[in-house]
Amino acid sequence: PGGADKAWFNSRLQASIYTDSNCGTRFLDDHPEQLLRHLMHGLDQPETLRNEPAQVGGRTGRLWVQRGVLDGVQVQVGALVFNRGACTYDMVFIAPPAHFDAGLQAFEAVFGGFHALGDEP
């Protein structure tokens, strides 16, 4: 609780990707837009660059990319959320704006390769 299920850090890009699942009593049956707002809550001076549907493990999720300031540092954040069964999944990619595009393919590979237990590979 309160931590990522899986996380990666790329020191060259100064970028991180993390995934998180909230199931059972931690499941939030909210609309993806509401879940994304919650994830981006601490971002000051947000500027939305993308807000679109995305396919994840046979489900439709929502991908939101914003640029803003986090703790005084300029960042760009990509966040994807979706519900499956009694679980909410979120995946976040955060990097300096100058390095965001260089790491975006890795982030897309993470959510493009997602399969929940019980899903057909």
JSON list of C-alpha atoms in Angstrom, two decimals:
[
{"chain": "A", "resi": 1, "resn": "PRO", "atom": "CA", "xyz": [0.00, 0.00, 0.00]},
{"chain": "A", "resi": 2, "resn": "GLY", "atom": "CA", "xyz": [1.26, 3.42, -0.97]},
{"chain": "A", "resi": 3, "resn": "GLY", "atom": "CA", "xyz": [4.05, 2.10, -3.22]},
{"chain": "A", "resi": 4, "resn": "ALA", "atom": "CA", "xyz": [4.49, 0.99, -6.77]},
{"chain": "A", "resi": 5, "resn": "ASP", "atom": "CA", "xyz": [4.08, -2.65, -7.79]},
{"chain": "A", "resi": 6, "resn": "LYS", "atom": "CA", "xyz": [6.97, -2.26, -10.24]},
{"chain": "A", "resi": 7, "resn": "ALA", "atom": "CA", "xyz": [9.24, 0.68, -11.05]},
{"chain": "A", "resi": 8, "resn": "TRP", "atom": "CA", "xyz": [12.11, 1.46, -13.39]},
{"chain": "A", "resi": 9, "resn": "PHE", "atom": "CA", "xyz": [14.57, 4.37, -13.44]},
{"chain": "A", "resi": 10, "resn": "ASN", "atom": "CA", "xyz": [16.69, 5.46, -16.39]},
{"chain": "A", "resi": 11, "resn": "SER", "atom": "CA", "xyz": [19.63, 7.53, -15.12]},
{"chain": "A", "resi": 12, "resn": "ARG", "atom": "CA", "xyz": [20.58, 8.75, -18.61]},
{"chain": "A", "resi": 13, "resn": "LEU", "atom": "CA", "xyz": [17.11, 10.26, -19.13]},
{"chain": "A", "resi": 14, "resn": "GLN", "atom": "CA", "xyz": [16.53, 11.03, -15.43]},
{"chain": "A", "resi": 15, "resn": "ALA", "atom": "CA", "xyz": [13.16, 9.32, -15.98]},
{"chain": "A", "resi": 16, "resn": "SER", "atom": "CA", "xyz": [11.00, 6.86, -14.07]},
{"chain": "A", "resi": 17, "resn": "ILE", "atom": "CA", "xyz": [8.17, 4.51, -14.98]},
{"chain": "A", "resi": 18, "resn": "TYR", "atom": "CA", "xyz": [6.03, 2.90, -12.32]},
{"chain": "A", "resi": 19, "resn": "THR", "atom": "CA", "xyz": [2.97, 0.69, -12.28]},
{"chain": "A", "resi": 20, "resn": "ASP", "atom": "CA", "xyz": [0.45, 0.26, -9.51]},
{"chain": "A", "resi": 21, "resn": "SER", "atom": "CA", "xyz": [-2.64, -1.85, -8.96]},
{"chain": "A", "resi": 22, "resn": "ASN", "atom": "CA", "xyz": [-5.43, -1.27, -6.48]},
{"chain": "A", "resi": 23, "resn": "CYS", "atom": "CA", "xyz": [-7.71, -4.25, -6.01]},
{"chain": "A", "resi": 24, "resn": "GLY", "atom": "CA", "xyz": [-10.38, -5.45, -3.62]},
{"chain": "A", "resi": 25, "resn": "THR", "atom": "CA", "xyz": [-10.87, -2.95, -0.81]},
{"chain": "A", "resi": 26, "resn": "ARG", "atom": "CA", "xyz": [-8.43, -0.53, -2.51]},
{"chain": "A", "resi": 27, "resn": "PHE", "atom": "CA", "xyz": [-10.36, -0.62, -5.83]},
{"chain": "A", "resi": 28, "resn": "LEU", "atom": "CA", "xyz": [-11.70, 2.75, -6.98]},
{"chain": "A", "resi": 29, "resn": "ASP", "atom": "CA", "xyz": [-14.59, 2.38, -9.39]},
{"chain": "A", "resi": 30, "resn": "ASP", "atom": "CA", "xyz": [-14.16, 5.92, -10.71]},
{"chain": "A", "resi": 31, "resn": "HIS", "atom": "CA", "xyz": [-14.15, 7.13, -14.29]},
{"chain": "A", "resi": 32, "resn": "PRO", "atom": "CA", "xyz": [-10.60, 7.16, -15.75]},
{"chain": "A", "resi": 33, "resn": "GLU", "atom": "CA", "xyz": [-10.66, 10.98, -16.06]},
{"chain": "A", "resi": 34, "resn": "GLN", "atom": "CA", "xyz": [-11.24, 11.25, -12.28]},
{"chain": "A", "resi": 35, "resn": "LEU", "atom": "CA", "xyz": [-8.44, 8.79, -11.56]},
{"chain": "A", "resi": 36, "resn": "LEU", "atom": "CA", "xyz": [-6.06, 10.75, -13.79]},
{"chain": "A", "resi": 37, "resn": "ARG", "atom": "CA", "xyz": [-6.90, 14.00, -12.01]},
{"chain": "A", "resi": 38, "resn": "HIS", "atom": "CA", "xyz": [-6.00, 12.29, -8.74]},
{"chain": "A", "resi": 39, "resn": "LEU", "atom": "CA", "xyz": [-2.62, 11.15, -10.13]},
{"chain": "A", "resi": 40, "resn": "MET", "atom": "CA", "xyz": [-1.78, 14.63, -11.45]},
{"chain": "A", "resi": 41, "resn": "HIS", "atom": "CA", "xyz": [-2.98, 16.44, -8.31]},
{"chain": "A", "resi": 42, "resn": "GLY", "atom": "CA", "xyz": [0.47, 17.68, -7.16]},
{"chain": "A", "resi": 43, "resn": "LEU", "atom": "CA", "xyz": [1.47, 19.08, -10.55]},
{"chain": "A", "resi": 44, "resn": "ASP", "atom": "CA", "xyz": [1.61, 22.91, -10.55]},
{"chain": "A", "resi": 45, "resn": "GLN", "atom": "CA", "xyz": [1.07, 24.98, -13.72]},
{"chain": "A", "resi": 46, "resn": "PRO", "atom": "CA", "xyz": [-0.24, 21.94, -15.66]},
{"chain": "A", "resi": 47, "resn": "GLU", "atom": "CA", "xyz": [-0.44, 22.06, -19.43]},
{"chain": "A", "resi": 48, "resn": "THR", "atom": "CA", "xyz": [-2.26, 19.16, -21.11]},
{"chain": "A", "resi": 49, "resn": "LEU", "atom": "CA", "xyz": [-0.43, 17.84, -24.18]},
{"chain": "A", "resi": 50, "resn": "ARG", "atom": "CA", "xyz": [-2.47, 14.65, -24.78]},
{"chain": "A", "resi": 51, "resn": "ASN", "atom": "CA", "xyz": [-5.71, 13.25, -23.41]},
{"chain": "A", "resi": 52, "resn": "GLU", "atom": "CA", "xyz": [-6.90, 10.23, -25.37]},
{"chain": "A", "resi": 53, "resn": "PRO", "atom": "CA", "xyz": [-8.09, 6.63, -25.13]},
{"chain": "A", "resi": 54, "resn": "ALA", "atom": "CA", "xyz": [-5.43, 3.89, -25.13]},
{"chain": "A", "resi": 55, "resn": "GLN", "atom": "CA", "xyz": [-5.71, 0.12, -25.42]},
{"chain": "A", "resi": 56, "resn": "VAL", "atom": "CA", "xyz": [-4.21, -1.87, -22.54]},
{"chain": "A", "resi": 57, "resn": "GLY", "atom": "CA", "xyz": [-4.53, -5.63, -22.20]},
{"chain": "A", "resi": 58, "resn": "GLY", "atom": "CA", "xyz": [-7.75, -5.69, -24.21]},
{"chain": "A", "resi": 59, "resn": "ARG", "atom": "CA", "xyz": [-9.27, -2.83, -22.20]},
{"chain": "A", "resi": 60, "resn": "THR", "atom": "CA", "xyz": [-9.73, 0.81, -23.03]},
{"chain": "A", "resi": 61, "resn": "GLY", "atom": "CA", "xyz": [-7.89, 3.10, -20.67]},
{"chain": "A", "resi": 62, "resn": "ARG", "atom": "CA", "xyz": [-7.14, 6.79, -20.70]},
{"chain": "A", "resi": 63, "resn": "LEU", "atom": "CA", "xyz": [-3.71, 8.30, -21.47]},
{"chain": "A", "resi": 64, "resn": "TRP", "atom": "CA", "xyz": [-2.99, 11.81, -20.24]},
{"chain": "A", "resi": 65, "resn": "VAL", "atom": "CA", "xyz": [0.28, 13.66, -20.85]},
{"chain": "A", "resi": 66, "resn": "GLN", "atom": "CA", "xyz": [0.91, 16.90, -18.99]},
{"chain": "A", "resi": 67, "resn": "ARG", "atom": "CA", "xyz": [3.81, 19.29, -18.54]},
{"chain": "A", "resi": 68, "resn": "GLY", "atom": "CA", "xyz": [4.15, 21.21, -15.31]},
{"chain": "A", "resi": 69, "resn": "VAL", "atom": "CA", "xyz": [6.14, 21.85, -12.15]},
{"chain": "A", "resi": 70, "resn": "LEU", "atom": "CA", "xyz": [6.60, 19.30, -9.37]},
{"chain": "A", "resi": 71, "resn": "ASP", "atom": "CA", "xyz": [8.36, 20.47, -6.21]},
{"chain": "A", "resi": 72, "resn": "GLY", "atom": "CA", "xyz": [9.86, 23.38, -8.16]},
{"chain": "A", "resi": 73, "resn": "VAL", "atom": "CA", "xyz": [11.18, 21.21, -11.02]},
{"chain": "A", "resi": 74, "resn": "GLN", "atom": "CA", "xyz": [9.87, 21.25, -14.61]},
{"chain": "A", "resi": 75, "resn": "VAL", "atom": "CA", "xyz": [8.58, 17.77, -15.52]},
{"chain": "A", "resi": 76, "resn": "GLN", "atom": "CA", "xyz": [6.49, 16.03, -18.12]},
{"chain": "A", "resi": 77, "resn": "VAL", "atom": "CA", "xyz": [4.21, 13.24, -16.95]},
{"chain": "A", "resi": 78, "resn": "GLY", "atom": "CA", "xyz": [2.42, 10.53, -18.90]},
{"chain": "A", "resi": 79, "resn": "ALA", "atom": "CA", "xyz": [-0.24, 8.66, -16.95]},
{"chain": "A", "resi": 80, "resn": "LEU", "atom": "CA", "xyz": [-2.49, 5.83, -18.03]},
{"chain": "A", "resi": 81, "resn": "VAL", "atom": "CA", "xyz": [-5.35, 4.39, -15.97]},
{"chain": "A", "resi": 82, "resn": "PHE", "atom": "CA", "xyz": [-7.91, 1.67, -16.54]},
{"chain": "A", "resi": 83, "resn": "ASN", "atom": "CA", "xyz": [-10.18, -0.69, -14.64]},
{"chain": "A", "resi": 84, "resn": "ARG", "atom": "CA", "xyz": [-10.31, -4.46, -15.05]},
{"chain": "A", "resi": 85, "resn": "GLY", "atom": "CA", "xyz": [-12.61, -6.52, -12.87]},
{"chain": "A", "resi": 86, "resn": "ALA", "atom": "CA", "xyz": [-12.28, -5.28, -9.29]},
{"chain": "A", "resi": 87, "resn": "CYS", "atom": "CA", "xyz": [-8.91, -3.61, -9.95]},
{"chain": "A", "resi": 88, "resn": "THR", "atom": "CA", "xyz": [-7.74, -0.17, -10.96]},
{"chain": "A", "resi": 89, "resn": "TYR", "atom": "CA", "xyz": [-4.36, 0.00, -12.67]},
{"chain": "A", "resi": 90, "resn": "ASP", "atom": "CA", "xyz": [-2.24, 3.07, -13.20]},
{"chain": "A", "resi": 91, "resn": "MET", "atom": "CA", "xyz": [1.03, 3.48, -15.02]},
{"chain": "A", "resi": 92, "resn": "VAL", "atom": "CA", "xyz": [3.08, 6.67, -14.82]},
{"chain": "A", "resi": 93, "resn": "PHE", "atom": "CA", "xyz": [6.10, 7.95, -16.74]},
{"chain": "A", "resi": 94, "resn": "ILE", "atom": "CA", "xyz": [7.86, 11.09, -15.47]},
{"chain": "A", "resi": 95, "resn": "ALA", "atom": "CA", "xyz": [10.87, 12.80, -17.02]},
{"chain": "A", "resi": 96, "resn": "PRO", "atom": "CA", "xyz": [12.35, 16.23, -17.64]},
{"chain": "A", "resi": 97, "resn": "PRO", "atom": "CA", "xyz": [10.53, 17.71, -20.66]},
{"chain": "A", "resi": 98, "resn": "ALA", "atom": "CA", "xyz": [13.71, 17.56, -22.78]},
{"chain": "A", "resi": 99, "resn": "HIS", "atom": "CA", "xyz": [13.96, 13.77, -22.25]},
{"chain": "A", "resi": 100, "resn": "PHE", "atom": "CA", "xyz": [10.28, 12.80, -22.28]},
{"chain": "A", "resi": 101, "resn": "ASP", "atom": "CA", "xyz": [10.01, 11.86, -25.97]},
{"chain": "A", "resi": 102, "resn": "ALA", "atom": "CA", "xyz": [13.17, 9.72, -25.76]},
{"chain": "A", "resi": 103, "resn": "GLY", "atom": "CA", "xyz": [11.57, 7.56, -23.04]},
{"chain": "A", "resi": 104, "resn": "LEU", "atom": "CA", "xyz": [8.01, 7.51, -24.34]},
{"chain": "A", "resi": 105, "resn": "GLN", "atom": "CA", "xyz": [8.55, 4.33, -26.38]},
{"chain": "A", "resi": 106, "resn": "ALA", "atom": "CA", "xyz": [9.61, 2.44, -23.24]},
{"chain": "A", "resi": 107, "resn": "PHE", "atom": "CA", "xyz": [6.48, 3.64, -21.44]},
{"chain": "A", "resi": 108, "resn": "GLU", "atom": "CA", "xyz": [4.29, 2.57, -24.36]},
{"chain": "A", "resi": 109, "resn": "ALA", "atom": "CA", "xyz": [6.01, -0.85, -24.30]},
{"chain": "A", "resi": 110, "resn": "VAL", "atom": "CA", "xyz": [5.09, -1.26, -20.62]},
{"chain": "A", "resi": 111, "resn": "PHE", "atom": "CA", "xyz": [1.40, -0.61, -21.10]},
{"chain": "A", "resi": 112, "resn": "GLY", "atom": "CA", "xyz": [1.36, -2.26, -24.54]},
{"chain": "A", "resi": 113, "resn": "GLY", "atom": "CA", "xyz": [2.63, -5.50, -23.00]},
{"chain": "A", "resi": 114, "resn": "PHE", "atom": "CA", "xyz": [0.32, -5.49, -19.99]},
{"chain": "A", "resi": 115, "resn": "HIS", "atom": "CA", "xyz": [-1.58, -8.68, -19.17]},
{"chain": "A", "resi": 116, "resn": "ALA", "atom": "CA", "xyz": [-3.48, -9.23, -15.93]},
{"chain": "A", "resi": 117, "resn": "LEU", "atom": "CA", "xyz": [-3.59, -12.69, -14.36]},
{"chain": "A", "resi": 118, "resn": "GLY", "atom": "CA", "xyz": [-6.19, -14.68, -16.23]},
{"chain": "A", "resi": 119, "resn": "ASP", "atom": "CA", "xyz": [-5.76, -12.72, -19.47]},
{"chain": "A", "resi": 120, "resn": "GLU", "atom": "CA", "xyz": [-4.84, -14.66, -22.55]},
{"chain": "A", "resi": 121, "resn": "PRO", "atom": "CA", "xyz": [-1.28, -13.65, -23.65]}
]
